[in-house]
Amino acid sequence: MKNKDDIYILAIESSCDETAAAVVKNGREVLSNVISSQIALHTLFGGVVPEIASRKHIENIDGVISKAMEDAAVTFDDIDAIGVTYGPGLVGALLVGLAEAKALAYTLKKPLVGVHHIEGHMCANYIQDKEFKPPYVALVVSGGHSHLLYVKDYGEYEILGRTRDDAAGEAYDKVARAIGMGYPGGPKIDKAAKEGNPHAVEFPRVFLEDDSYDFSFSGLKSAVLNYINKQNMMGIEINQNDVAASFQKAVIEVLVEKTIKAAKEKGVTSVAMAGGVASNSALRALMSEKCNENGFHLNIPDPILCTDNAAMIGSAAYYEYIKGRRDTLDLNANPNLKLGEK
Ligand code: KG4
Ligand code: ZN
């Protein structure tokens, strides 16, 4: 039974290739979390095909929402607001979730709360650990974005650094393709790297300027491509596992070092990781090791909360809702929505 002070959000996420809906209680408790992944379909094409993603979202969304309501054992009367990702992402994909959210908000006469996808990823940490609170330093690494943030309060943060070119997940996906592993690259490299030697090839660690918290992964990607071409020209077959392990080590060392440096500079006691790449086992292990060494509490969501899901959107919508955010039915999808832009 719903308590009268409880706030239930029905959340919808469709920014890329997962159609997802969830019901979240008071921003922290997941009553349901339904994800319909299109990965198998896009694998056939070696990456996400936007038009196919939109069509699949249309086919799946009603069923996913019904299942989320059913799993949560709630009725629409229990729902206080509809939360939805409105950017960034693939515009056609975003529009499906947004149109659905608006239709529900309108017909059910419930408030609509738009959520920034990356702010959603960050809120996975609040679901993972119910006591976890700002301030902290967060590393948010996904397929489209890489950010290092100083989170001062709920929904209030300073962007310390971001990628200047490829996102961390994008680098994983491109390198995986280059070494013939296919899509989705991140999990495949993660697995292959476990069988490889991370010292086999010395790929560059790109730290940029001394005082910069930005990332750059395109040079590393080019270094991997050059290495592969050279080996091919010499007729030497590459060892996929060794290349995966060596590439991965170069990525995670930079991510971890910058995060620890930022946490020390900001004087926080906690560090959080989020986004699809936060599922990476080597990154999780190295970040844990360095946080232990430096006395930081570390929050890493379970992999199901790192990948795109609607529970994290429900949590972010809750914190916006209690601050008073209400969107009107003319809220539009914004494929390039910047972090910090409302
Ligand atoms: O957050 P997410 O699900 O979607 C975006 O918002 O982009 O992140 C997807 C990205 C993909 O690039 C995928 O290859 C990467 O996260 N990823 C991983 C792992 N699992 C997913 N990267 C490295 N290791 C993993 N285990
Ligand atoms: Zn995402």
Short mmCIF file of C-alpha atoms and ligand atoms in Angstrom, two decimals:
data_model
loop_
_atom_site.label_atom_id
_atom_site.label_comp_id
_atom_site.label_asym_id
_atom_site.label_seq_id
_atom_site.Cartn_x
_atom_site.Cartn_y
_atom_site.Cartn_z
CA MET A 1 0.00 0.00 0.00
CA LYS A 2 1.25 3.43 -0.87
CA ASN A 3 1.91 5.77 2.01
CA LYS A 4 0.47 9.27 1.54
CA ASP A 5 3.91 10.89 1.79
CA ASP A 6 5.53 8.54 -0.70
CA ILE A 7 6.32 9.81 -4.16
CA TYR A 8 6.12 7.32 -6.99
CA ILE A 9 7.60 8.15 -10.37
CA LEU A 10 6.86 6.21 -13.54
CA ALA A 11 10.00 6.68 -15.62
CA ILE A 12 10.66 6.10 -19.31
CA GLU A 13 14.01 5.84 -21.12
CA SER A 14 14.47 5.38 -24.87
CA SER A 15 17.52 7.47 -25.79
CA CYS A 16 19.47 4.75 -27.57
CA ASP A 17 18.89 1.02 -27.99
CA GLU A 18 17.11 0.05 -24.77
CA THR A 19 13.38 0.58 -24.31
CA ALA A 20 12.95 0.91 -20.57
CA ALA A 21 10.34 1.77 -17.95
CA ALA A 22 10.48 1.70 -14.17
CA VAL A 23 8.54 2.68 -11.09
CA VAL A 24 10.69 4.29 -8.40
CA LYS A 25 9.62 5.16 -4.87
CA ASN A 26 11.07 8.26 -3.20
CA GLY A 27 13.99 8.38 -5.62
CA ARG A 28 15.78 5.40 -4.13
CA GLU A 29 13.59 2.33 -4.06
CA VAL A 30 13.08 0.48 -7.34
CA LEU A 31 9.63 -1.08 -7.45
CA SER A 32 10.15 -2.29 -11.02
CA ASN A 33 12.82 -1.94 -13.69
CA VAL A 34 11.99 -3.31 -17.13
CA ILE A 35 14.54 -3.16 -19.94
CA SER A 36 13.93 -4.41 -23.45
CA SER A 37 17.31 -4.45 -25.16
CA GLN A 38 17.72 -4.21 -28.91
CA ILE A 39 21.41 -5.20 -28.80
CA ALA A 40 20.91 -8.52 -30.61
CA LEU A 41 19.20 -6.72 -33.48
CA HIS A 42 21.84 -4.01 -33.90
CA THR A 43 24.67 -6.56 -33.63
CA LEU A 44 23.72 -7.68 -37.14
CA PHE A 45 24.73 -4.22 -38.40
CA GLY A 46 27.81 -3.72 -36.20
CA GLY A 47 26.31 -0.78 -34.29
CA VAL A 48 23.09 1.02 -33.42
CA VAL A 49 21.00 1.85 -36.51
CA PRO A 50 18.92 4.91 -35.46
CA GLU A 51 15.91 4.20 -37.69
CA ILE A 52 15.67 0.61 -36.49
CA ALA A 53 16.03 1.77 -32.88
CA SER A 54 13.08 4.18 -33.22
CA ARG A 55 10.86 1.56 -34.82
CA LYS A 56 11.68 -1.00 -32.16
CA HIS A 57 10.96 1.52 -29.40
CA ILE A 58 7.52 2.09 -30.91
CA GLU A 59 6.83 -1.64 -30.98
CA ASN A 60 8.06 -2.22 -27.43
CA ILE A 61 7.18 0.78 -25.37
CA ASP A 62 3.57 0.02 -24.44
CA GLY A 63 4.43 -3.49 -23.34
CA VAL A 64 7.45 -2.32 -21.36
CA ILE A 65 5.38 0.27 -19.48
CA SER A 66 2.58 -2.22 -18.74
CA LYS A 67 5.14 -4.68 -17.41
CA ALA A 68 6.76 -1.99 -15.23
CA MET A 69 3.35 -1.14 -13.71
CA GLU A 70 2.52 -4.81 -13.23
CA ASP A 71 5.89 -5.70 -11.65
CA ALA A 72 5.58 -2.76 -9.28
CA ALA A 73 2.02 -3.81 -8.44
CA VAL A 74 0.80 -0.21 -8.64
CA THR A 75 -1.97 1.56 -10.51
CA PHE A 76 -1.76 4.85 -12.40
CA ASP A 77 -3.52 6.46 -9.42
CA ASP A 78 -0.44 5.73 -7.33
CA ILE A 79 1.87 7.55 -9.74
CA ASP A 80 2.79 11.13 -8.79
CA ALA A 81 4.69 12.11 -11.92
CA ILE A 82 5.98 10.83 -15.23
CA GLY A 83 9.75 11.13 -15.65
CA VAL A 84 11.32 10.85 -19.07
CA THR A 85 14.69 11.23 -20.77
CA TYR A 86 14.51 14.10 -23.28
CA GLY A 87 18.22 14.25 -24.23
CA PRO A 88 20.92 13.67 -25.19
CA GLY A 89 20.55 10.67 -27.48
CA LEU A 90 19.19 9.66 -30.87
CA VAL A 91 16.43 12.10 -31.70
CA GLY A 92 14.03 9.55 -33.22
CA ALA A 93 14.56 7.22 -30.28
CA LEU A 94 14.10 9.98 -27.68
CA LEU A 95 10.89 11.14 -29.35
CA VAL A 96 9.22 7.77 -28.85
CA GLY A 97 9.68 7.81 -25.06
CA LEU A 98 8.87 11.49 -24.84
CA ALA A 99 5.65 11.22 -26.87
CA GLU A 100 4.57 8.31 -24.68
CA ALA A 101 5.39 10.22 -21.49
CA LYS A 102 3.48 13.28 -22.67
CA ALA A 103 0.47 11.19 -23.65
CA LEU A 104 0.45 9.60 -20.19
CA ALA A 105 0.93 12.91 -18.41
CA TYR A 106 -1.88 14.47 -20.40
CA THR A 107 -4.43 11.69 -20.11
CA LEU A 108 -3.67 10.87 -16.47
CA LYS A 109 -3.32 14.56 -15.53
CA LYS A 110 0.07 13.93 -13.91
CA PRO A 111 3.10 16.23 -13.95
CA LEU A 112 5.77 15.63 -16.57
CA VAL A 113 9.43 15.83 -15.51
CA GLY A 114 12.14 15.85 -18.19
CA VAL A 115 15.46 14.23 -17.29
CA HIS A 116 18.95 14.63 -18.71
CA HIS A 117 20.22 11.16 -19.59
CA ILE A 118 23.62 11.67 -17.93
CA GLU A 119 22.02 13.03 -14.75
CA GLY A 120 20.02 9.82 -14.86
CA HIS A 121 23.19 7.72 -15.00
CA MET A 122 24.53 9.61 -11.99
CA CYS A 123 21.42 8.76 -9.97
CA ALA A 124 22.13 5.03 -10.32
CA ASN A 125 24.47 5.64 -7.39
CA TYR A 126 21.55 6.74 -5.18
CA ILE A 127 19.70 3.53 -5.98
CA GLN A 128 22.75 1.37 -5.39
CA ASP A 129 23.43 2.80 -1.94
CA LYS A 130 20.40 4.24 -0.17
CA GLU A 131 22.60 6.25 2.24
CA PHE A 132 24.83 7.72 -0.45
CA LYS A 133 24.71 11.52 -0.57
CA PRO A 134 26.58 14.46 -2.12
CA PRO A 135 29.22 15.80 -2.02
CA TYR A 136 31.37 13.42 -4.05
CA VAL A 137 33.38 13.19 -7.25
CA ALA A 138 31.74 11.18 -10.05
CA LEU A 139 33.18 9.56 -13.14
CA VAL A 140 30.39 9.10 -15.67
CA VAL A 141 31.51 7.06 -18.65
CA SER A 142 29.12 5.86 -21.32
CA GLY A 143 28.96 5.23 -25.06
CA GLY A 144 28.38 8.86 -25.93
CA HIS A 145 29.89 10.81 -23.00
CA SER A 146 32.74 10.86 -20.50
CA HIS A 147 32.53 13.32 -17.63
CA LEU A 148 34.35 13.93 -14.40
CA LEU A 149 32.07 15.83 -12.02
CA TYR A 150 32.15 17.36 -8.59
CA VAL A 151 28.63 16.75 -7.28
CA LYS A 152 27.84 19.36 -4.63
CA ASP A 153 24.19 18.53 -4.08
CA TYR A 154 21.35 16.63 -5.77
CA GLY A 155 21.30 17.80 -9.38
CA GLU A 156 24.00 20.40 -8.64
CA TYR A 157 27.45 19.76 -9.95
CA GLU A 158 30.55 21.30 -11.41
CA ILE A 159 31.92 19.75 -14.61
CA LEU A 160 35.63 19.23 -13.94
CA GLY A 161 36.41 17.48 -17.20
CA ARG A 162 34.90 15.90 -20.25
CA THR A 163 36.11 14.10 -23.34
CA ARG A 164 37.51 16.29 -26.08
CA ASP A 165 36.84 13.67 -28.75
CA ASP A 166 35.68 10.07 -28.40
CA ALA A 167 33.82 8.95 -25.30
CA ALA A 168 35.35 6.04 -23.37
CA GLY A 169 32.65 3.61 -24.51
CA GLU A 170 32.95 4.83 -28.08
CA ALA A 171 36.70 4.07 -27.98
CA TYR A 172 35.92 0.56 -26.71
CA ASP A 173 33.37 0.04 -29.48
CA LYS A 174 35.67 1.34 -32.24
CA VAL A 175 38.69 -0.65 -31.09
CA ALA A 176 36.59 -3.80 -30.77
CA ARG A 177 35.43 -3.36 -34.33
CA ALA A 178 39.01 -2.82 -35.52
CA ILE A 179 40.25 -6.01 -33.91
CA GLY A 180 37.31 -7.94 -35.31
CA MET A 181 35.25 -8.42 -32.18
CA GLY A 182 32.09 -6.67 -33.34
CA TYR A 183 29.36 -4.89 -31.39
CA PRO A 184 28.90 -4.17 -28.54
CA GLY A 185 32.61 -3.65 -28.06
CA GLY A 186 32.85 -2.82 -24.36
CA PRO A 187 31.73 -6.17 -22.91
CA LYS A 188 33.69 -8.08 -25.58
CA ILE A 189 36.95 -6.26 -24.84
CA ASP A 190 36.33 -6.64 -21.11
CA LYS A 191 36.06 -10.43 -21.55
CA ALA A 192 38.95 -10.80 -24.02
CA ALA A 193 41.24 -8.65 -21.86
CA LYS A 194 40.95 -11.18 -19.04
CA GLU A 195 42.80 -13.67 -21.27
CA GLY A 196 45.37 -11.15 -22.54
CA ASN A 197 48.61 -9.55 -21.40
CA PRO A 198 48.06 -5.85 -20.60
CA HIS A 199 51.81 -5.20 -21.05
CA ALA A 200 51.99 -6.78 -24.51
CA VAL A 201 51.71 -3.46 -26.38
CA GLU A 202 52.60 -0.07 -24.86
CA PHE A 203 49.77 2.19 -25.99
CA PRO A 204 49.92 5.89 -25.02
CA ARG A 205 48.26 7.25 -21.87
CA VAL A 206 46.82 10.62 -22.81
CA PHE A 207 46.71 12.93 -19.78
CA LEU A 208 46.60 16.26 -21.68
CA GLU A 209 47.74 19.38 -19.76
CA ASP A 210 48.88 18.92 -16.13
CA ASP A 211 45.91 20.80 -14.69
CA SER A 212 43.29 19.33 -17.04
CA TYR A 213 40.61 16.85 -16.07
CA ASP A 214 39.56 16.41 -19.69
CA PHE A 215 39.93 13.13 -21.51
CA SER A 216 41.00 12.29 -25.04
CA PHE A 217 40.70 8.80 -26.44
CA SER A 218 40.95 9.31 -30.19
CA GLY A 219 44.79 9.24 -30.14
CA LEU A 220 44.73 5.93 -28.32
CA LYS A 221 42.23 4.57 -30.82
CA SER A 222 44.53 5.68 -33.69
CA ALA A 223 47.51 4.07 -31.94
CA VAL A 224 45.62 0.77 -31.82
CA LEU A 225 44.65 1.09 -35.50
CA ASN A 226 48.28 1.88 -36.46
CA TYR A 227 49.52 -1.09 -34.50
CA ILE A 228 47.04 -3.39 -36.25
CA ASN A 229 47.98 -2.02 -39.69
CA LYS A 230 51.70 -2.45 -38.98
CA GLN A 231 51.24 -6.01 -37.85
CA ASN A 232 49.11 -6.73 -40.92
CA MET A 233 51.75 -5.27 -43.23
CA MET A 234 54.38 -7.46 -41.63
CA GLY A 235 52.09 -10.44 -42.01
CA ILE A 236 51.93 -10.96 -38.24
CA GLU A 237 48.59 -12.04 -36.87
CA ILE A 238 47.52 -9.89 -33.94
CA ASN A 239 46.70 -11.42 -30.61
CA GLN A 240 43.20 -10.02 -30.00
CA ASN A 241 43.33 -10.68 -26.27
CA ASP A 242 46.67 -8.91 -25.83
CA VAL A 243 45.54 -5.88 -27.84
CA ALA A 244 42.27 -5.75 -25.86
CA ALA A 245 44.10 -5.96 -22.52
CA SER A 246 46.75 -3.39 -23.50
CA PHE A 247 44.16 -0.94 -24.87
CA GLN A 248 41.95 -1.36 -21.82
CA LYS A 249 44.83 -0.73 -19.42
CA ALA A 250 45.63 2.54 -21.22
CA VAL A 251 42.00 3.70 -20.90
CA ILE A 252 41.38 2.77 -17.30
CA GLU A 253 44.68 4.07 -15.93
CA VAL A 254 43.84 7.56 -17.18
CA LEU A 255 40.21 7.40 -15.96
CA VAL A 256 41.23 6.28 -12.50
CA GLU A 257 44.19 8.60 -12.06
CA LYS A 258 42.17 11.69 -13.00
CA THR A 259 39.27 10.67 -10.77
CA ILE A 260 41.51 10.15 -7.73
CA LYS A 261 43.30 13.45 -8.37
CA ALA A 262 39.95 15.27 -8.59
CA ALA A 263 38.66 13.64 -5.39
CA LYS A 264 41.80 14.73 -3.53
CA GLU A 265 41.62 18.26 -4.90
CA LYS A 266 37.95 18.65 -4.00
CA GLY A 267 38.49 17.18 -0.53
CA VAL A 268 35.57 14.74 -0.80
CA THR A 269 35.40 11.41 1.01
CA SER A 270 33.40 9.55 -1.66
CA VAL A 271 33.83 8.66 -5.30
CA ALA A 272 31.09 7.39 -7.62
CA MET A 273 31.17 5.74 -11.02
CA ALA A 274 28.29 5.46 -13.46
CA GLY A 275 27.42 4.80 -17.12
CA GLY A 276 27.82 1.74 -19.34
CA VAL A 277 31.62 1.64 -19.07
CA ALA A 278 31.35 1.53 -15.26
CA SER A 279 30.38 -2.14 -15.82
CA ASN A 280 33.94 -2.81 -16.93
CA SER A 281 35.52 -5.29 -14.58
CA ALA A 282 39.09 -3.97 -14.87
CA LEU A 283 37.94 -0.39 -14.30
CA ARG A 284 35.92 -1.46 -11.25
CA ALA A 285 38.92 -3.34 -9.85
CA LEU A 286 41.47 -0.56 -10.42
CA MET A 287 39.15 2.16 -9.10
CA SER A 288 38.44 0.06 -5.98
CA GLU A 289 42.14 -0.51 -5.42
CA LYS A 290 43.03 3.18 -5.74
CA CYS A 291 40.07 4.34 -3.64
CA ASN A 292 41.12 1.90 -0.90
CA GLU A 293 44.70 3.12 -1.05
CA ASN A 294 43.56 6.73 -0.74
CA GLY A 295 40.78 6.20 1.80
CA PHE A 296 37.82 7.07 -0.45
CA HIS A 297 34.48 5.35 -0.15
CA LEU A 298 33.55 4.06 -3.62
CA ASN A 299 30.05 3.65 -5.03
CA ILE A 300 29.72 1.56 -8.21
CA PRO A 301 26.22 0.52 -9.28
CA ASP A 302 25.50 -3.08 -10.25
CA PRO A 303 25.94 -3.57 -14.02
CA ILE A 304 22.16 -3.57 -14.57
CA LEU A 305 22.08 0.00 -13.21
CA CYS A 306 25.16 1.09 -15.21
CA THR A 307 23.66 0.24 -18.56
CA ASP A 308 20.74 2.33 -19.85
CA ASN A 309 17.69 1.77 -17.65
CA ALA A 310 14.67 3.73 -16.48
CA ALA A 311 15.15 3.25 -12.73
CA MET A 312 17.99 5.78 -12.80
CA ILE A 313 15.71 8.17 -14.75
CA GLY A 314 13.03 7.72 -12.07
CA SER A 315 15.52 8.63 -9.37
CA ALA A 316 16.70 11.74 -11.24
CA ALA A 317 13.09 12.74 -11.95
CA TYR A 318 12.29 12.43 -8.24
CA TYR A 319 15.05 14.87 -7.21
CA GLU A 320 13.89 17.30 -9.91
CA TYR A 321 10.25 16.84 -8.91
CA ILE A 322 10.83 17.65 -5.24
CA LYS A 323 12.74 20.76 -6.32
CA GLY A 324 9.63 21.79 -8.26
CA ARG A 325 10.52 21.01 -11.85
CA ARG A 326 7.44 20.59 -14.04
CA ASP A 327 7.60 20.42 -17.81
CA THR A 328 4.86 21.36 -20.20
CA LEU A 329 3.63 19.28 -23.10
CA ASP A 330 5.79 21.26 -25.51
CA LEU A 331 8.96 19.74 -24.02
CA ASN A 332 10.99 18.66 -27.03
CA ALA A 333 13.64 16.00 -27.49
CA ASN A 334 17.11 17.53 -27.54
CA PRO A 335 19.67 15.14 -29.03
CA ASN A 336 22.57 17.42 -28.03
CA LEU A 337 21.35 18.46 -24.59
CA LYS A 338 24.39 19.66 -22.64
CA LEU A 339 25.03 18.68 -19.07
CA GLY A 340 23.85 21.49 -16.80
CA GLU A 341 21.40 22.77 -19.45
CA LYS A 342 17.77 22.43 -18.35
O1 KG4 B 1 25.48 4.08 -20.67
P1 KG4 B 1 25.32 3.18 -21.85
O2 KG4 B 1 24.55 1.91 -21.67
O3 KG4 B 1 24.69 3.96 -23.04
C1 KG4 B 1 25.01 5.29 -23.33
O4 KG4 B 1 24.43 6.18 -22.69
O5 KG4 B 1 25.91 5.47 -24.18
O6 KG4 B 1 26.80 2.86 -22.34
C2 KG4 B 1 27.05 2.05 -23.43
C3 KG4 B 1 28.55 1.96 -23.60
C4 KG4 B 1 28.94 1.22 -24.89
O7 KG4 B 1 29.95 1.96 -25.54
C5 KG4 B 1 29.47 -0.10 -24.37
O8 KG4 B 1 30.47 -0.67 -25.21
C6 KG4 B 1 30.05 0.31 -23.03
O9 KG4 B 1 29.13 1.23 -22.51
N1 KG4 B 1 30.18 -0.83 -22.13
C7 KG4 B 1 31.35 -1.29 -21.65
C8 KG4 B 1 31.06 -2.44 -20.88
N2 KG4 B 1 29.71 -2.65 -20.92
C9 KG4 B 1 29.19 -1.65 -21.68
N3 KG4 B 1 32.59 -0.80 -21.82
C10 KG4 B 1 33.59 -1.48 -21.22
N4 KG4 B 1 33.40 -2.61 -20.50
C11 KG4 B 1 32.16 -3.11 -20.29
N5 KG4 B 1 31.99 -4.22 -19.56
ZN ZN B 2 23.45 5.86 -21.19
#
